[in-house]
Coordinates of C-alpha atoms and ligand atoms in Angstrom, one line a residue:
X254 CA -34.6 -12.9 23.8
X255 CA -34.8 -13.6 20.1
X256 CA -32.1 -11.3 18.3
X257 CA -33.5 -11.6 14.8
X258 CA -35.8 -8.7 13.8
X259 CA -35.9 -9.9 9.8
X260 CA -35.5 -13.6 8.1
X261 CA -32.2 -13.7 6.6
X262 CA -33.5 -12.5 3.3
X263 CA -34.9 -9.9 4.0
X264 CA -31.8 -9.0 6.1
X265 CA -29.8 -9.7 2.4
X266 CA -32.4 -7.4 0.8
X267 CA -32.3 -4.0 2.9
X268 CA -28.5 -4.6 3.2
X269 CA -28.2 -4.7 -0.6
X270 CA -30.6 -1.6 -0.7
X271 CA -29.3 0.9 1.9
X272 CA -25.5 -0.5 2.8
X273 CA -22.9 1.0 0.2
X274 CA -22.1 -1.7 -2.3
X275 CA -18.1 -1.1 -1.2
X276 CA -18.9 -2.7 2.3
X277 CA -17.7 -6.2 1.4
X278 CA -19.7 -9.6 3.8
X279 CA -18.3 -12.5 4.3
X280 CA -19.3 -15.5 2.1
X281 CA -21.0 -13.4 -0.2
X282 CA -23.0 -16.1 -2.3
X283 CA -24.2 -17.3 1.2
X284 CA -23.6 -14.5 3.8
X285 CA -23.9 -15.5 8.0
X286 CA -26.0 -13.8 9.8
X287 CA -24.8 -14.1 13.1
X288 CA -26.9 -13.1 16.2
X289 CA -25.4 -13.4 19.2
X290 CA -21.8 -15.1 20.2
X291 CA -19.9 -16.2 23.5
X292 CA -16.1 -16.6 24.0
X293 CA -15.1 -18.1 21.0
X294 CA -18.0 -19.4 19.3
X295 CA -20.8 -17.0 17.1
X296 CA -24.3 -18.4 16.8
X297 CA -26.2 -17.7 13.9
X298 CA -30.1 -17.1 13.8
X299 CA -30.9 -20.7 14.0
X300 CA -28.7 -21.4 16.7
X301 CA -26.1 -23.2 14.7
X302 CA -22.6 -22.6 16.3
X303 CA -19.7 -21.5 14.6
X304 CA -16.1 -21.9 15.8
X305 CA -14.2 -18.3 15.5
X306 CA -11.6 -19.2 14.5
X307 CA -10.2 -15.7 13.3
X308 CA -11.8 -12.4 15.0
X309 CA -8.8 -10.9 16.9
X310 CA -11.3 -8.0 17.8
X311 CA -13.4 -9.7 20.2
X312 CA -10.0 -10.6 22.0
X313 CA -10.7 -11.5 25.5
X314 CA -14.0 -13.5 24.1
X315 CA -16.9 -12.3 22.6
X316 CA -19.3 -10.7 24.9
X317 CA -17.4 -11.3 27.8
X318 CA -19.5 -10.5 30.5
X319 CA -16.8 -8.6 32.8
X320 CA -16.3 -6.2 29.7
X321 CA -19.8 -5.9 29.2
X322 CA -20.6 -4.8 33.0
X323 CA -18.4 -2.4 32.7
X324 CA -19.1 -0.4 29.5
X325 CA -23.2 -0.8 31.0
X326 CA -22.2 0.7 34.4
X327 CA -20.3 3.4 33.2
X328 CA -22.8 4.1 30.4
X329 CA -25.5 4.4 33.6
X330 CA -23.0 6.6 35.1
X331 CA -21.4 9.2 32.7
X332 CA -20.5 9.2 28.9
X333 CA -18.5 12.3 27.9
X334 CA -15.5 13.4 25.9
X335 CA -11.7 13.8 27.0
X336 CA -12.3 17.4 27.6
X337 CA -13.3 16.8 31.0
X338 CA -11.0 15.6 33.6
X339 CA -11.7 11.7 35.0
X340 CA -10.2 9.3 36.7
X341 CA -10.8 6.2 34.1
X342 CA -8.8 7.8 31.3
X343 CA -6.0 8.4 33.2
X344 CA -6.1 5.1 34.9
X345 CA -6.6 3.6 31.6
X346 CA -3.6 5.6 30.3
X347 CA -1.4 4.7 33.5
X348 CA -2.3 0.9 32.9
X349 CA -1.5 0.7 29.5
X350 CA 1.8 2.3 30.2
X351 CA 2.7 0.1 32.8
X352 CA 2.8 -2.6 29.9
X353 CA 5.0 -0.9 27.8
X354 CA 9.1 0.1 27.7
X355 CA 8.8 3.3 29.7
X356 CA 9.7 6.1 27.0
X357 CA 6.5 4.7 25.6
X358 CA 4.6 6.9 27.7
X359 CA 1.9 9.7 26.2
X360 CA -1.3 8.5 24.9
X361 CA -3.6 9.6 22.3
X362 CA -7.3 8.0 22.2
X363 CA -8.8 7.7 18.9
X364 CA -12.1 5.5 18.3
X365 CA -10.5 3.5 15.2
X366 CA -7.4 1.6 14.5
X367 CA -6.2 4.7 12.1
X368 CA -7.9 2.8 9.5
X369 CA -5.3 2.7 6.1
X370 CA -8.3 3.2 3.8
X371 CA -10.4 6.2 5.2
X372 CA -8.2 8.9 4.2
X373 CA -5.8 9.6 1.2
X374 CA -2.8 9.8 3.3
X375 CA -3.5 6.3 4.9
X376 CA -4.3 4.6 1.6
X377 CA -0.7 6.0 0.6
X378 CA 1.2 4.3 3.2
X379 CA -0.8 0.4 3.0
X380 CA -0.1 -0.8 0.0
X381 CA -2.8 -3.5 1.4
X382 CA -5.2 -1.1 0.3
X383 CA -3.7 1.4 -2.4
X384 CA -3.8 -2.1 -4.3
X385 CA -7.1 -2.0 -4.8
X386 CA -7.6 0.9 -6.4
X387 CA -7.9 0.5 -10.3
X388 CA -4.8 2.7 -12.0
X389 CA -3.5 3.5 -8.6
X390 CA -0.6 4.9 -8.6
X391 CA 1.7 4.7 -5.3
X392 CA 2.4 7.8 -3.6
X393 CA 5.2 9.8 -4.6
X394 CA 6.3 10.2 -0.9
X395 CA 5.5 6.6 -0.1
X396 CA 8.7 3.5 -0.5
X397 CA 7.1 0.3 0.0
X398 CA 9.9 -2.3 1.1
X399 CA 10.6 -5.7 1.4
X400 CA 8.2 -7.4 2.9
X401 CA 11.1 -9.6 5.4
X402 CA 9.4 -12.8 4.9
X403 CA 12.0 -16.0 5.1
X404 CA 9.7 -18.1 3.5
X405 CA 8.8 -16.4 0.2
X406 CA 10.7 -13.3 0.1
X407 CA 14.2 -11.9 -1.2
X408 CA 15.6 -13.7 1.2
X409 CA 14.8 -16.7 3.2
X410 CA 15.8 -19.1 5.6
X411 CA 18.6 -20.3 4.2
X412 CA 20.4 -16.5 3.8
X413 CA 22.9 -16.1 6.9
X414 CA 21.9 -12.8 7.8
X415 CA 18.2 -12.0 6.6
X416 CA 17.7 -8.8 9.5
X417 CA 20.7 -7.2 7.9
X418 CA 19.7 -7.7 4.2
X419 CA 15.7 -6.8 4.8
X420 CA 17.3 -3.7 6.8
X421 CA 19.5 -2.6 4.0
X422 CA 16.4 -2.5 1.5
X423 CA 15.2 0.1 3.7
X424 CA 18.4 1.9 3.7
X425 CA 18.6 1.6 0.2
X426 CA 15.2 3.5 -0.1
X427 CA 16.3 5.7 2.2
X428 CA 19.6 6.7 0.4
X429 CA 17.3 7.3 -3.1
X430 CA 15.0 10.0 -1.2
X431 CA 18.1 11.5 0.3
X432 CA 19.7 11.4 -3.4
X433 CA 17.0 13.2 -4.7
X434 CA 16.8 15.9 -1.5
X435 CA 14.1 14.6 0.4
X436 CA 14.1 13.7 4.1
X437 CA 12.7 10.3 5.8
X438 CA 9.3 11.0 8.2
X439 CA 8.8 7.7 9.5
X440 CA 8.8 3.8 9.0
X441 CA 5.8 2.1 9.6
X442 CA 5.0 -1.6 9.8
X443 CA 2.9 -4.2 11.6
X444 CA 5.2 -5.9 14.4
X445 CA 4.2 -9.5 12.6
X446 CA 2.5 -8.9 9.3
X447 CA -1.0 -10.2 9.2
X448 CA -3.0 -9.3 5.9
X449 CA 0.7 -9.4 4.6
X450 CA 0.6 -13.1 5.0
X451 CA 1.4 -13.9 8.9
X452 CA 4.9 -12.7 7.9
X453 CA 7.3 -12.9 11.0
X454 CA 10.1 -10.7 10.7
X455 CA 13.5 -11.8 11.7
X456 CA 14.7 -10.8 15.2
X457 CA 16.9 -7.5 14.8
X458 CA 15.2 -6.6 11.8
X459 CA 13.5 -3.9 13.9
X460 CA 16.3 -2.8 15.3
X461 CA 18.8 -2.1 12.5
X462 CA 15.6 -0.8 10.5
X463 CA 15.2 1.6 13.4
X464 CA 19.2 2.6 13.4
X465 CA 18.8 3.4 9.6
X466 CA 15.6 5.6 10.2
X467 CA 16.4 7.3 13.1
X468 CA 20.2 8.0 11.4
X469 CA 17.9 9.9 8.7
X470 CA 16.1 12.0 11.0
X471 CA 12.7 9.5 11.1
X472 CA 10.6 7.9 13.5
X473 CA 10.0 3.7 13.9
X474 CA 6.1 3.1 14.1
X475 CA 4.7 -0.1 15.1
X476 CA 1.5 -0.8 14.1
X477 CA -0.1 -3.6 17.0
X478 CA -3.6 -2.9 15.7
X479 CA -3.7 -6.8 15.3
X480 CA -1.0 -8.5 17.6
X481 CA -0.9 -6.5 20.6
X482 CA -2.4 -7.5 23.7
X483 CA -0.9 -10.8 24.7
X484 CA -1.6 -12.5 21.7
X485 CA 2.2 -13.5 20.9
X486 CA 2.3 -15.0 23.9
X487 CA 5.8 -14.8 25.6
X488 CA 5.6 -10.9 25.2
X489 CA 2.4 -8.7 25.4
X490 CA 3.3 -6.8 22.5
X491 CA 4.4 -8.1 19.4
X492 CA 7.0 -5.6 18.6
X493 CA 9.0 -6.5 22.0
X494 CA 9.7 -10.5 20.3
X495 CA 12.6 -8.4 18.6
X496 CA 14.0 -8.3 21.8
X497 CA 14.3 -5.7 24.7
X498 CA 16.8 -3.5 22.7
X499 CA 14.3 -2.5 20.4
X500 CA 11.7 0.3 21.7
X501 CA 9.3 2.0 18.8
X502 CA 8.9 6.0 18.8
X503 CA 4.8 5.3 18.5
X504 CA 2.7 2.5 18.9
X505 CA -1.1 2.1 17.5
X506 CA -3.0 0.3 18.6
X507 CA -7.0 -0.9 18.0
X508 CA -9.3 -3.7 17.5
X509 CA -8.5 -6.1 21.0
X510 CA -8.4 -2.5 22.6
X511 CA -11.9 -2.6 23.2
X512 CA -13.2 -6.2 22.8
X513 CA -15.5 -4.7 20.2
X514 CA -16.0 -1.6 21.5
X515 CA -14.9 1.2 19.4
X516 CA -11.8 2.2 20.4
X517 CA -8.3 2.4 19.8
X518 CA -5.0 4.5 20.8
X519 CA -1.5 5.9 19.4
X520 CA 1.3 5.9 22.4
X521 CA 4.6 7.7 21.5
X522 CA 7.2 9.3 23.7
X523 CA 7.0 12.4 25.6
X524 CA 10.0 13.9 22.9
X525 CA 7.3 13.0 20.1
X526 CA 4.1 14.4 22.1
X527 CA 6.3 17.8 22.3
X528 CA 6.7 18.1 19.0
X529 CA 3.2 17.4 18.2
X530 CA 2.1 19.8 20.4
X531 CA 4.6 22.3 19.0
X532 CA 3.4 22.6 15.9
X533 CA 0.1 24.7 17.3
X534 CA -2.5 22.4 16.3
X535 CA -5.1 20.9 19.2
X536 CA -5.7 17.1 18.9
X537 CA -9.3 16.5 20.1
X538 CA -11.5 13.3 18.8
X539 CA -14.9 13.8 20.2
X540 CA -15.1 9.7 21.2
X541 CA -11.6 8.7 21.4
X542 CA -10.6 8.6 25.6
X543 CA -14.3 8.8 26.8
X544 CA -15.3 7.1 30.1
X545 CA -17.2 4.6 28.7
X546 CA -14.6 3.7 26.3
X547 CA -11.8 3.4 29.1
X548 CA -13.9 2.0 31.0
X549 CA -14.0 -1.0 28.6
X550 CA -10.3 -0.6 27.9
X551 CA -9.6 -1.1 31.4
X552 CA -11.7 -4.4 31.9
X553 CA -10.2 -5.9 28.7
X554 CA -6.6 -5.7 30.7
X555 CA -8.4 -7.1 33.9
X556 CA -9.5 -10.2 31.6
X557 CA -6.6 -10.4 30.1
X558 CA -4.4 -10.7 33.6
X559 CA -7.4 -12.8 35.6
X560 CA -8.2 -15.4 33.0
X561 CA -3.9 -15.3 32.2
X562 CA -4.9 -15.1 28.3
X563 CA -1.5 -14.4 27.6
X564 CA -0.2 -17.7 29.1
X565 CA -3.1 -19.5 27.2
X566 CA -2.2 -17.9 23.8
X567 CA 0.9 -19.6 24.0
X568 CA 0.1 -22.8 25.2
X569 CA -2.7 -23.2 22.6
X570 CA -1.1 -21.3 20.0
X571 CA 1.9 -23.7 21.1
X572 CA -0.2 -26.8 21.0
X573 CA -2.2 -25.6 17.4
X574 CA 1.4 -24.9 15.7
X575 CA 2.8 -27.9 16.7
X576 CA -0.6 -29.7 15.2
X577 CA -0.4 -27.7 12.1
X578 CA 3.5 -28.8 11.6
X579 CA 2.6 -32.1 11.8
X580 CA -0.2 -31.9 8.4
X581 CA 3.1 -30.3 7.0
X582 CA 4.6 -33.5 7.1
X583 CA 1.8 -35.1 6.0
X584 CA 0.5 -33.0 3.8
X585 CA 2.5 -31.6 0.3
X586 CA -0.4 -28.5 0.0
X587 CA 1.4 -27.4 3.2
X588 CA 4.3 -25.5 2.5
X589 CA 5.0 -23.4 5.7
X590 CA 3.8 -23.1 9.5
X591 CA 4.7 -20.1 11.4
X592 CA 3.0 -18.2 14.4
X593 CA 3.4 -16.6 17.6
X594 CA 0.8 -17.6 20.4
X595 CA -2.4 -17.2 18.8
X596 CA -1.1 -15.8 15.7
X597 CA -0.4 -18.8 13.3
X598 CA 0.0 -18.4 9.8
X599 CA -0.1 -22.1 7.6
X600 CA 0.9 -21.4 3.6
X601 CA -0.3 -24.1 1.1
X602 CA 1.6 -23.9 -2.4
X603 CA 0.9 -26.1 -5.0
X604 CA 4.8 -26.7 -5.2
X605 CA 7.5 -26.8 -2.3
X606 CA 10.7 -26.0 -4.7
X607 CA 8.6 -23.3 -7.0
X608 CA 6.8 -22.2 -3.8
X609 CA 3.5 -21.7 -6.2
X610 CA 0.6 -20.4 -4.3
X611 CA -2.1 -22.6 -4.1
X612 CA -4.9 -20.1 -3.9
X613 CA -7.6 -21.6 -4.6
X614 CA -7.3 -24.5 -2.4
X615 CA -7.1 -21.9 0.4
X616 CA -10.1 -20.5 -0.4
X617 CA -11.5 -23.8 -0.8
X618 CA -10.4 -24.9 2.5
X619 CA -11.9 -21.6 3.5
X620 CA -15.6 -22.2 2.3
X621 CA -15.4 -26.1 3.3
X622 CA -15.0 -25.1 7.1
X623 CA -17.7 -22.7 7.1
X624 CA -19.9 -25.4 5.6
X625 CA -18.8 -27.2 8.8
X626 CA -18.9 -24.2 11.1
X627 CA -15.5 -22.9 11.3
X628 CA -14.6 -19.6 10.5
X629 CA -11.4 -18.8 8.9
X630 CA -9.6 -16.4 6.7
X631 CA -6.8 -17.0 3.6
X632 CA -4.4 -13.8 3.0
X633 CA -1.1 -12.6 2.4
X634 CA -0.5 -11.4 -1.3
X635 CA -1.6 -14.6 -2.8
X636 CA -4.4 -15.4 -0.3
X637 CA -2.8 -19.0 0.2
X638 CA -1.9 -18.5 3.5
X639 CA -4.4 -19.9 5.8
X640 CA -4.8 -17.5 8.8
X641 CA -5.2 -18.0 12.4
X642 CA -5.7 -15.1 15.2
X643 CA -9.0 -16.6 17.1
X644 CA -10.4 -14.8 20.5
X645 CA -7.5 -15.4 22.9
X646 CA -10.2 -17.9 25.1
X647 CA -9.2 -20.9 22.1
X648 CA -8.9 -24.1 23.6
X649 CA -7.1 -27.0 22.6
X650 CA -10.2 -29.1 21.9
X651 CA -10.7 -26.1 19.2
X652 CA -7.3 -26.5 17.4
X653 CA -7.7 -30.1 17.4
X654 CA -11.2 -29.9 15.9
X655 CA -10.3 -27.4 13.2
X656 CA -6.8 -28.7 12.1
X657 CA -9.0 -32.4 11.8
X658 CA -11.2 -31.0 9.9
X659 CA -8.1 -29.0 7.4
X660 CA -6.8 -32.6 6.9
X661 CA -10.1 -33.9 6.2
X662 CA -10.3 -31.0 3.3
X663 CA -6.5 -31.5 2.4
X664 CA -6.4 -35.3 2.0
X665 CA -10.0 -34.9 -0.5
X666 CA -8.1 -31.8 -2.2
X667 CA -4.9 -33.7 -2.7
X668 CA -6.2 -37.2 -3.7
X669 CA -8.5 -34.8 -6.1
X670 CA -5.2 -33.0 -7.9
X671 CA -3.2 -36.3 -7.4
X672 CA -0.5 -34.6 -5.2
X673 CA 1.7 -36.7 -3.1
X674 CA 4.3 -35.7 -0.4
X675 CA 7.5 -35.0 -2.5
X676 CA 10.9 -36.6 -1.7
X677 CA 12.9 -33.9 0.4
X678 CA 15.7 -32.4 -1.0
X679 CA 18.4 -32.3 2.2
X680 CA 21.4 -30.0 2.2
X681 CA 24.6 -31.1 3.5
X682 CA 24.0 -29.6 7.2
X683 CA 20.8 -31.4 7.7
X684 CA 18.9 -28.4 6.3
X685 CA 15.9 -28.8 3.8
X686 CA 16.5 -26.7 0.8
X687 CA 15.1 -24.6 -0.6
X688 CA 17.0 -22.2 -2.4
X689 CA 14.6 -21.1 -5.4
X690 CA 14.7 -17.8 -6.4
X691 CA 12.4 -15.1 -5.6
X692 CA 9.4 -15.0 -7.8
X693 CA 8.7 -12.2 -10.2
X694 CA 6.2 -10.5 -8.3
X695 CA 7.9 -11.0 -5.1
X696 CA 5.4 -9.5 -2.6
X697 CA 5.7 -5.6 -0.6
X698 CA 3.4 -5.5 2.1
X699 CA 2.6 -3.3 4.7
X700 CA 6.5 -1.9 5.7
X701 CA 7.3 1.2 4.2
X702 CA 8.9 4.5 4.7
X703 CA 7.3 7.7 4.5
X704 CA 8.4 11.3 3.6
X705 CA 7.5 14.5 2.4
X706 CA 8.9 14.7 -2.4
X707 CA 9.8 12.2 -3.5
X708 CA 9.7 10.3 -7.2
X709 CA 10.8 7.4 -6.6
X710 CA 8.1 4.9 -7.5
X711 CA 7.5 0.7 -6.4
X712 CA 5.0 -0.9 -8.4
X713 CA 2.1 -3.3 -7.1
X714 CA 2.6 -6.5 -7.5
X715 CA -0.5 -7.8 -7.1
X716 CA -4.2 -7.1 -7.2
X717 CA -5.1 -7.4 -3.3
X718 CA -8.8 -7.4 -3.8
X719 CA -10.0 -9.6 -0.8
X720 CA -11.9 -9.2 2.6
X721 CA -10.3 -7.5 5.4
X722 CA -11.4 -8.8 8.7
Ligands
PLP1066 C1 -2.8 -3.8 11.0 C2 -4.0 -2.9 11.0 N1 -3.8 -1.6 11.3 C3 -4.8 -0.7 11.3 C4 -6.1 -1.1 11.0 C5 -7.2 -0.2 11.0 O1 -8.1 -0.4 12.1 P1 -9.6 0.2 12.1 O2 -10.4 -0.6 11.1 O3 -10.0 0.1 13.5 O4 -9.5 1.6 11.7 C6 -6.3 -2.5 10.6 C7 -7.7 -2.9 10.3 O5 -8.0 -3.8 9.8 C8 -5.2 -3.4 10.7 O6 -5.4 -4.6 10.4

């Protein structure tokens, strides 16, 4: 079956013509056109393989054929909405519960990872997106705060309690809306950031965030839109590596949901549900929760568990970290490493001790691998952070052929600007320093608390303007 109905051009040409100019691709000076795809590789119209090296959607492996059979079989069978009773969406429901604390236990099905971009109020709360609009200003409601990166943020490794002081930036923000009379609606952040730079928080940051919230009358949401499902590895979500004291009021959840499929879901507690359903107003999404849908859902857990995913995300996340730490040492472009399973974050900075962001090496890096077939993405506020979160089938022999080929592109880049390793600077316990202040423009990413008035006001600190996979 030949899955190319235009030559590439022609492709480029109807796509410039009839797709809205705002619907970024890939590589735009020389866009893929990919045609078909199989656990972790894509192929493109000539058959040329690409190594995927980033697509957290297609989480179990692209076009895996158990999640396949079942979205064809029930799409023979039945496609409706959730108005109807059936069995799959409460089974679905029942499964997904059975993987989470158990006050997490009423589900909502939606058909999209509550996008932050499709609607005003979810453009206020990601300042990943509310950056990109020219003149934005932030929502008056909206506090962005620290993003609790140890690497580049206030504060860092080196600080003896970083949980504590990231929380207390939160409870500073919350004290200036209570100052002014307002009241606190919710927290949101990403359990481990990922357009935020594969930011890790420290453990118990979640937790004495959550004391501070919930002491002001709000509720803690996790966002596992991108690291749910396994792909930390020792924990199947990404919010329980804070430990098992820490249980969010609502999860969301999306892209590995489905494998692809559209599909996605927002699990709260029965207290929360109440209250939702108190104040009068019917929730109905005419896809979200459909058979076909749950269907899916359910064989993306059967995958998961049968093919033990989870375990192999952190054996091969294991193995690609380890790999990655080691071009650290070799390598001065390489200023951090730091992952979870298969969600590995590598930051290159032109400078250990300034910590400058070497940008455009990561997006030369970037466009050098997918001259060789390899997919992957730069982010975080500076886009230096190269970023790994493949489909959770990544072998070994895949992190050993893409981390050759980084040190390929690093040694060229490096002999190029005439970097060297630099001469470590130790501290007296053993510890490498690194005790530079924050930069100017230190970097708020996707945390931030939400309420009704407020005037207080966070600025942007930088122009995010970048593909979002
Ligand atoms: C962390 C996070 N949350 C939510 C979303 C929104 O998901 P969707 O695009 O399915 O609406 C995204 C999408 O990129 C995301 O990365």
């Amino acid at each position: 079956m030949t899955a190319e109905m235009f030559p590439k051009e022609k492709t480029i040409d109807l796509r410039k013509k009839h797709i809205g100019p705002s619907c970024k691709v890939f590589f735009s000076h020389d866009p893929i056109k990919i045609v078909r795809a199989k656990g972790q590789y894509m192929y493109d119209e000539n058959g040329v393989r690409y190594l995927d090296c980033i697509n957290n959607v297609a989480h179990v492996g692209h076009s895996h054929p158990m999640v396949v059979k079942a979205g064809a079989e029930q799409m023979e069978l039945l496609n409706t909405n959730s108005r109807f009773l059936h069995d799959n969406l409460v089974q679905y429901a029942q499964r997904l519960q059975a993987t989470l604390p158990e006050k997490l236990s009423v589900c909502y099905f939606v058909n999209s990872g509550a996008y932050h971009g499709h609607v005003s109020s979810l453009i206020n709360i990601s300042p990943y997106k509310f950056h990109q609009l020219a003149n934005a200003e932030q929502s008056k409601s909206v506090h962005v705060a620290l993003s609790p990166d140890l690497y580049r943020g206030n504060y860092r490794q080196d600080h003896p309690d970083p949980a504590t002081a990231y929380a207390d930036d939160v409870n500073n923000l919350i004290q200036k809306a209570h100052e002014k009379g307002h009241k606190v609606a919710a927290f949101i952040a990403e359990s481990l950031q990922s357009c935020g730079g594969q930011v890790i928080p420290p453990a118990g940051y979640f937790q004495k965030v959550a004391q501070h919230v919930h002491r002001a009358g709000g509720l803690f949401i996790a966002d596992e839109v991108q690291v749910g499902f396994g792909r930390v590895g020792t924990h199947f979500w990404a919010f329980q590596l804070q430990g098992e004291d820490f249980v969010p009021d609502i999860v969301t959840m999306g892209k590995p949901i489905g494998n692809g499929h559209p599909m996605s879901c927002v699990v709260t507690t029965r207290e929360v549900a109440e209250a939702f359903k108190n104040s009068g107003m019917e929730y109905f999404n005419t896809f979200g929760g459909n058979p076909v849908s749950c269907a899916i859902g359910l064989a993306v857990l059967d995958v998961i568990e049968k093919e033990d995913l989870q375990g192999n995300a952190l054996r091969v996340g294991g193995y690609l970290t380890r790999l990655l730490e080691q071009q650290k040492e070799k390598h001065p472009l390489v200023g951090d490493v730091r992952g979870r399973g298969l969600f590995v974050g590598a930051e290159l900075v032109r400078d250990r001790v300034k910590l400058t962001p070497a940008t455009a090496e990561a997006q030369d890096i970037i466009y050098k691998l997918k001259e060789q077939h390899i997919l992957l993405s730069a982010d975080g506020p500076h886009r230096n952070v190269l970023k790994f979160k493949p489909p959770m089938c990544f072998s070994e022999e895949d992190a050993d052929m893409v981390v050759e080929k980084i040190d390929q592109i690093l040694t060229d880049i490096e002999k190029a600007l005439g970097l060297q390793m630099p001469s470590t600077v130790h501290t007296e316990n053993g510890s490498r320093k690194r005790n530079v202040q924050p930069e100017e423009n230190g970097c708020h990413h996707s945390n931030g608390i939400s309420h009704s008035h407020d005037t207080s006001q966070q600025h942007a600190s930088q122009q995010n303007k970048r593909l979002r996979s």
